[in-house]
Short mmCIF file of C-alpha atoms in Angstrom, two decimals:
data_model
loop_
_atom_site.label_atom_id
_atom_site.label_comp_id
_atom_site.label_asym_id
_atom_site.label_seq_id
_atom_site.Cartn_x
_atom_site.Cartn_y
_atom_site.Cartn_z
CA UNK A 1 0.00 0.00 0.00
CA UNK A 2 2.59 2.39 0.96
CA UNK A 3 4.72 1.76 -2.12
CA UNK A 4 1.41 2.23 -4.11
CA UNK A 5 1.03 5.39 -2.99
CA UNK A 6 4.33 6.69 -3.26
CA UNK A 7 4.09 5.70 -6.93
CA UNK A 8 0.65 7.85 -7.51
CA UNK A 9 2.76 10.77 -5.80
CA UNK A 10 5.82 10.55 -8.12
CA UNK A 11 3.33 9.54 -11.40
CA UNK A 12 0.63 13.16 -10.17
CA UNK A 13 1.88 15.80 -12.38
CA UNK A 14 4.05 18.76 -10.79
CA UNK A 15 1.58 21.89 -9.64
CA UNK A 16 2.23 24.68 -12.05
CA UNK A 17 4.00 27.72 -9.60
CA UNK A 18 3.34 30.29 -12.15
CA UNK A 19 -0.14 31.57 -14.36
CA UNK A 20 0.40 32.67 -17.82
CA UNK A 21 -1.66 35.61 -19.05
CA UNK A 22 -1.51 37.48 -22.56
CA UNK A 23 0.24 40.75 -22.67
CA UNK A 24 -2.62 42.57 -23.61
CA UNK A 25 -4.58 40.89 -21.09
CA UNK A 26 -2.09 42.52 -18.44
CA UNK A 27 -2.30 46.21 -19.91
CA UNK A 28 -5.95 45.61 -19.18
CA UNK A 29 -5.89 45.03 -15.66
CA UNK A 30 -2.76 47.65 -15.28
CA UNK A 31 -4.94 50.36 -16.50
CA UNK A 32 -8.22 49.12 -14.35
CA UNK A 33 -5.91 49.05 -11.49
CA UNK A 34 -4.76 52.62 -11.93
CA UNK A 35 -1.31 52.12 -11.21
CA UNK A 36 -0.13 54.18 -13.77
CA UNK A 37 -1.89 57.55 -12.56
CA UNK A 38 -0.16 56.96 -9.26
CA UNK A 39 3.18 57.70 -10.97
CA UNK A 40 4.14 61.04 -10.10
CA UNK A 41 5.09 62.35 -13.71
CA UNK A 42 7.40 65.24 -13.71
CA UNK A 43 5.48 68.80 -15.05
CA UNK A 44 6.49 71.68 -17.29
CA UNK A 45 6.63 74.53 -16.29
CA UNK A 46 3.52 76.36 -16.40
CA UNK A 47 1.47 73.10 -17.54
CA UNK A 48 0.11 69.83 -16.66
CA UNK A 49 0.53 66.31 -17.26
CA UNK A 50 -2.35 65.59 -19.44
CA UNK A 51 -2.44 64.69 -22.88
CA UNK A 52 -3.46 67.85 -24.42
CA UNK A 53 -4.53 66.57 -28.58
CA UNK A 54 -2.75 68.60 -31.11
CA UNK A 55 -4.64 71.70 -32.15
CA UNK A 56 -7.97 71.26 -35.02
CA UNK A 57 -6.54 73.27 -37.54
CA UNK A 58 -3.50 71.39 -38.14
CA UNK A 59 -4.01 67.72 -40.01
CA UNK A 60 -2.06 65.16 -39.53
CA UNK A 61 0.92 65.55 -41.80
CA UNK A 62 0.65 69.35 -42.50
CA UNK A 63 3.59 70.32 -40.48
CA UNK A 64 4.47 74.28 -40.47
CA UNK A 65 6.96 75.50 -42.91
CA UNK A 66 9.99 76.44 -40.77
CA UNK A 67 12.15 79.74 -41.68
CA UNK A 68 15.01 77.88 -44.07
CA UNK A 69 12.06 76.12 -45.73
CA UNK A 70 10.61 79.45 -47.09
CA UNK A 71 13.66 81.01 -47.78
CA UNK A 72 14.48 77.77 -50.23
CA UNK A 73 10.93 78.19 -51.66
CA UNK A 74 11.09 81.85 -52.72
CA UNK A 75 15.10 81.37 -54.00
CA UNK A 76 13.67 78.85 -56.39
CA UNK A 77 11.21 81.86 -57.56
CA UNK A 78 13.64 84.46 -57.36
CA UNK A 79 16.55 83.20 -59.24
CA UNK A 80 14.01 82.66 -62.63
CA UNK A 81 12.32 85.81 -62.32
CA UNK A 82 15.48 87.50 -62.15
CA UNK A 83 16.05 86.11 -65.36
CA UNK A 84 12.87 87.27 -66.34
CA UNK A 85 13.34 90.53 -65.52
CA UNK A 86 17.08 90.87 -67.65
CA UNK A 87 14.82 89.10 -70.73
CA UNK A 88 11.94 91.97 -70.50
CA UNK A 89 15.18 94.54 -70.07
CA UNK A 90 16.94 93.31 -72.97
CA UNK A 91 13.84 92.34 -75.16
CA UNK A 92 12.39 96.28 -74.73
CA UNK A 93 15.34 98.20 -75.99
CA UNK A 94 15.69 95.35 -78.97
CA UNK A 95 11.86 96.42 -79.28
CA UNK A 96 13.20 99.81 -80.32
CA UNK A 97 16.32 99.15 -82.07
CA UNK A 98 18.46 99.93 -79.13
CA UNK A 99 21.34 98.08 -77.94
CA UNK A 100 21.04 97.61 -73.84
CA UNK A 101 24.79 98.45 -72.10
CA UNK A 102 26.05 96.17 -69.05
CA UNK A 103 25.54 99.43 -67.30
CA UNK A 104 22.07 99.57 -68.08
CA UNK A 105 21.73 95.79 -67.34
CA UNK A 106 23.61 95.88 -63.86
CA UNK A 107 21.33 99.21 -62.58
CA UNK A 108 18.02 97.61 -63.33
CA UNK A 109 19.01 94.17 -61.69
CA UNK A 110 20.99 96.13 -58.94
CA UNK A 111 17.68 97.88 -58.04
CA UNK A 112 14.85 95.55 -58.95
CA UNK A 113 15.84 92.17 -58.18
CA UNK A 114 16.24 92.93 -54.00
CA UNK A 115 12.99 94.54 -53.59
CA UNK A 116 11.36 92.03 -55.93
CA UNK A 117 12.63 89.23 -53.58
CA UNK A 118 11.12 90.64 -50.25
CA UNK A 119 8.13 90.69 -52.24
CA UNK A 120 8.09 87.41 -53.70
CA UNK A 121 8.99 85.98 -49.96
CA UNK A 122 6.18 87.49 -48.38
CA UNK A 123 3.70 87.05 -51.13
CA UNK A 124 4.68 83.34 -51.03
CA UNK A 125 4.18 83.10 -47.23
CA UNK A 126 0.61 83.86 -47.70
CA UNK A 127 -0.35 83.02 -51.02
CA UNK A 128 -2.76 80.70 -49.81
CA UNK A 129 -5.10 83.50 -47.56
CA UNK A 130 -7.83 84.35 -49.70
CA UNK A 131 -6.87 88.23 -49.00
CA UNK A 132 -3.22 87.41 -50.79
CA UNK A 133 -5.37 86.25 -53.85
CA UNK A 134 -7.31 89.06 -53.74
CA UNK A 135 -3.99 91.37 -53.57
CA UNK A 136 -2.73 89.50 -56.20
CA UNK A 137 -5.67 89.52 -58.60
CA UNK A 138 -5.97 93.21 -58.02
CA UNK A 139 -1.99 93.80 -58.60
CA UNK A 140 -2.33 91.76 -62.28
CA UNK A 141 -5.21 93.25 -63.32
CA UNK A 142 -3.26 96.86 -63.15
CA UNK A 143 -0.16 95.15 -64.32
CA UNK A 144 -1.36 93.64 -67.35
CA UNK A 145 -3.90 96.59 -68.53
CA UNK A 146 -0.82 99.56 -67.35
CA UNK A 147 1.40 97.25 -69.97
CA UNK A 148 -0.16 97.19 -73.08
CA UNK A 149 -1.70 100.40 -72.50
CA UNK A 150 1.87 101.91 -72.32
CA UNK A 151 3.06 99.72 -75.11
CA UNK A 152 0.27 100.99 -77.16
CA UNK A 153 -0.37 105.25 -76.44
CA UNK A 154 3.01 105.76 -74.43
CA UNK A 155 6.54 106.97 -75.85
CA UNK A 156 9.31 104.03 -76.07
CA UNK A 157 11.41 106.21 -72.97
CA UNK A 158 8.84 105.90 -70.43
CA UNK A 159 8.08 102.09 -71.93
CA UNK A 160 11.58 100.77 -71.31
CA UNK A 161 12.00 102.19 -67.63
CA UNK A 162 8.22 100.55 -66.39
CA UNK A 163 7.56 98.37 -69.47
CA UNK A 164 10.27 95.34 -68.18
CA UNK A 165 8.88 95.60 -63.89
CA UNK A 166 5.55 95.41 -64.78
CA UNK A 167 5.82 92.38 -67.18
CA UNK A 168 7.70 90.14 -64.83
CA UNK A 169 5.10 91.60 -62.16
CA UNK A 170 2.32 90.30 -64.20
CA UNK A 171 4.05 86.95 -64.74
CA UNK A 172 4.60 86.30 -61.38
CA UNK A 173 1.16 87.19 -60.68
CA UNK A 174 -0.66 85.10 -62.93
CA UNK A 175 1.50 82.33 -61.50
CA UNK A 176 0.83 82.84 -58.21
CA UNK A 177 -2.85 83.18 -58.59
CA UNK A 178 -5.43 80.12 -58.38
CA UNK A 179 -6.60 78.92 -61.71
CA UNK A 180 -9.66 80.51 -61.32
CA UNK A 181 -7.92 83.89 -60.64
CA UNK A 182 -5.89 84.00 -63.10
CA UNK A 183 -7.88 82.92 -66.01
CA UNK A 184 -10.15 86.31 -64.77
CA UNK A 185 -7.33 88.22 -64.68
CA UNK A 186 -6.67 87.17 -68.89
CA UNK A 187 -10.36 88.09 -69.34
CA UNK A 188 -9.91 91.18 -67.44
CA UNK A 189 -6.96 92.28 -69.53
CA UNK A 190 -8.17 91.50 -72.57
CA UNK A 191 -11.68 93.59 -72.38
CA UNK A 192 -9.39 96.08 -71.06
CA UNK A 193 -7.44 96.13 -74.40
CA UNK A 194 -10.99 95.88 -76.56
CA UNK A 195 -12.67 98.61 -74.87
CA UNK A 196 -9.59 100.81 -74.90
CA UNK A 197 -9.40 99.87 -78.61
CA UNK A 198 -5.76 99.36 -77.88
CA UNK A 199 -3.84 98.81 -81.23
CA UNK A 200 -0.91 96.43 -79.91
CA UNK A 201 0.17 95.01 -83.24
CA UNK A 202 0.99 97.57 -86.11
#
């Protein structure tokens, strides 16, 4: 008897020490437990703890343009309409049968190109505010109709000092504005031209 006893002792399986239970099964009963809030959590200065969500009006993935960000973003649109503005330059006195000095060149880059780069910079910046479309529209529809009005009634002097600003300004307009914009602006310009029976091609 005793040696049949001893063998039903040695042949029982071992009693398990330790209960297995899932991982997330534990985060549950953590967080029911509130353990965690009883963690004193270090706070900023002049705030709190709490998860505060990040604000409505910014989506996820629309991160803020930083300061170097912009400034690369208006150098790519100020190196080409630099250019633009020597081709207008050099195209207006060809207009006329003049040939344009590098003096002439170098004082109309010299003075347009740094004023035209604050203003493509900030114009950039907001571009997107419907009162920087409005600006804009606004600023093309005088550029494009103070142009060919010039080109038209006005004497070739005055035409190749404003004549080469106001071209790249209109360019830069139109491609700045929203397609909508822009393809009233072209209507705009071009009733302008009808009703001031403006004879551009002679």
């Amino acid at each position: 008897m005793v040696k049949k006893r001893k063998q039903q002792k040695s042949e029982s399986p071992a009693p398990s020490h330790g209960l297995e239970i899932p991982e997330d099964e534990q985060w549950r009963l953590i967080q029911e437990s509130g353990v965690l809030n009883q963690i004193p959590l270090e706070k900023p200065p002049g705030g709190s703890t709490a998860f505060q969500p990040p604000p409505a009006d910014v989506e996820d993935g629309d991160e803020v343009s930083s300061l170097p960000d912009e400034i690369f973003n208006a150098i790519l649109y100020i190196v080409p309409f630099s250019f633009c503005l020597l081709m207008m330059e050099i195209l207006i006195h060809h207009q006329y049968g003049k040939q344009p000095g590098l003096k002439v060149l170098v004082d109309r880059m010299v003075s347009g190109v740094p004023i035209m780069s604050i203003f493509i910079f900030y114009t950039m910046r907001y571009k997107n505010h419907r009162r920087m479309q409005f600006f804009l529209f606004i600023l093309s529809c005088f550029a494009g109709s103070r142009m060919l009005y010039m080109l038209a009634r006005v004497g070739f002097i005055k035409n190749m000092k404003q004549c080469p600003p106001l071209a790249t300004l209109w360019i830069y307009t139109i491609v700045q504005l929203d397609l909508g914009p822009a393809v009233l602006n072209l209507i705009f310009v071009g009733a302008y031209v009808w009703w001031k029976d403006l004879k551009l091609f002679r």
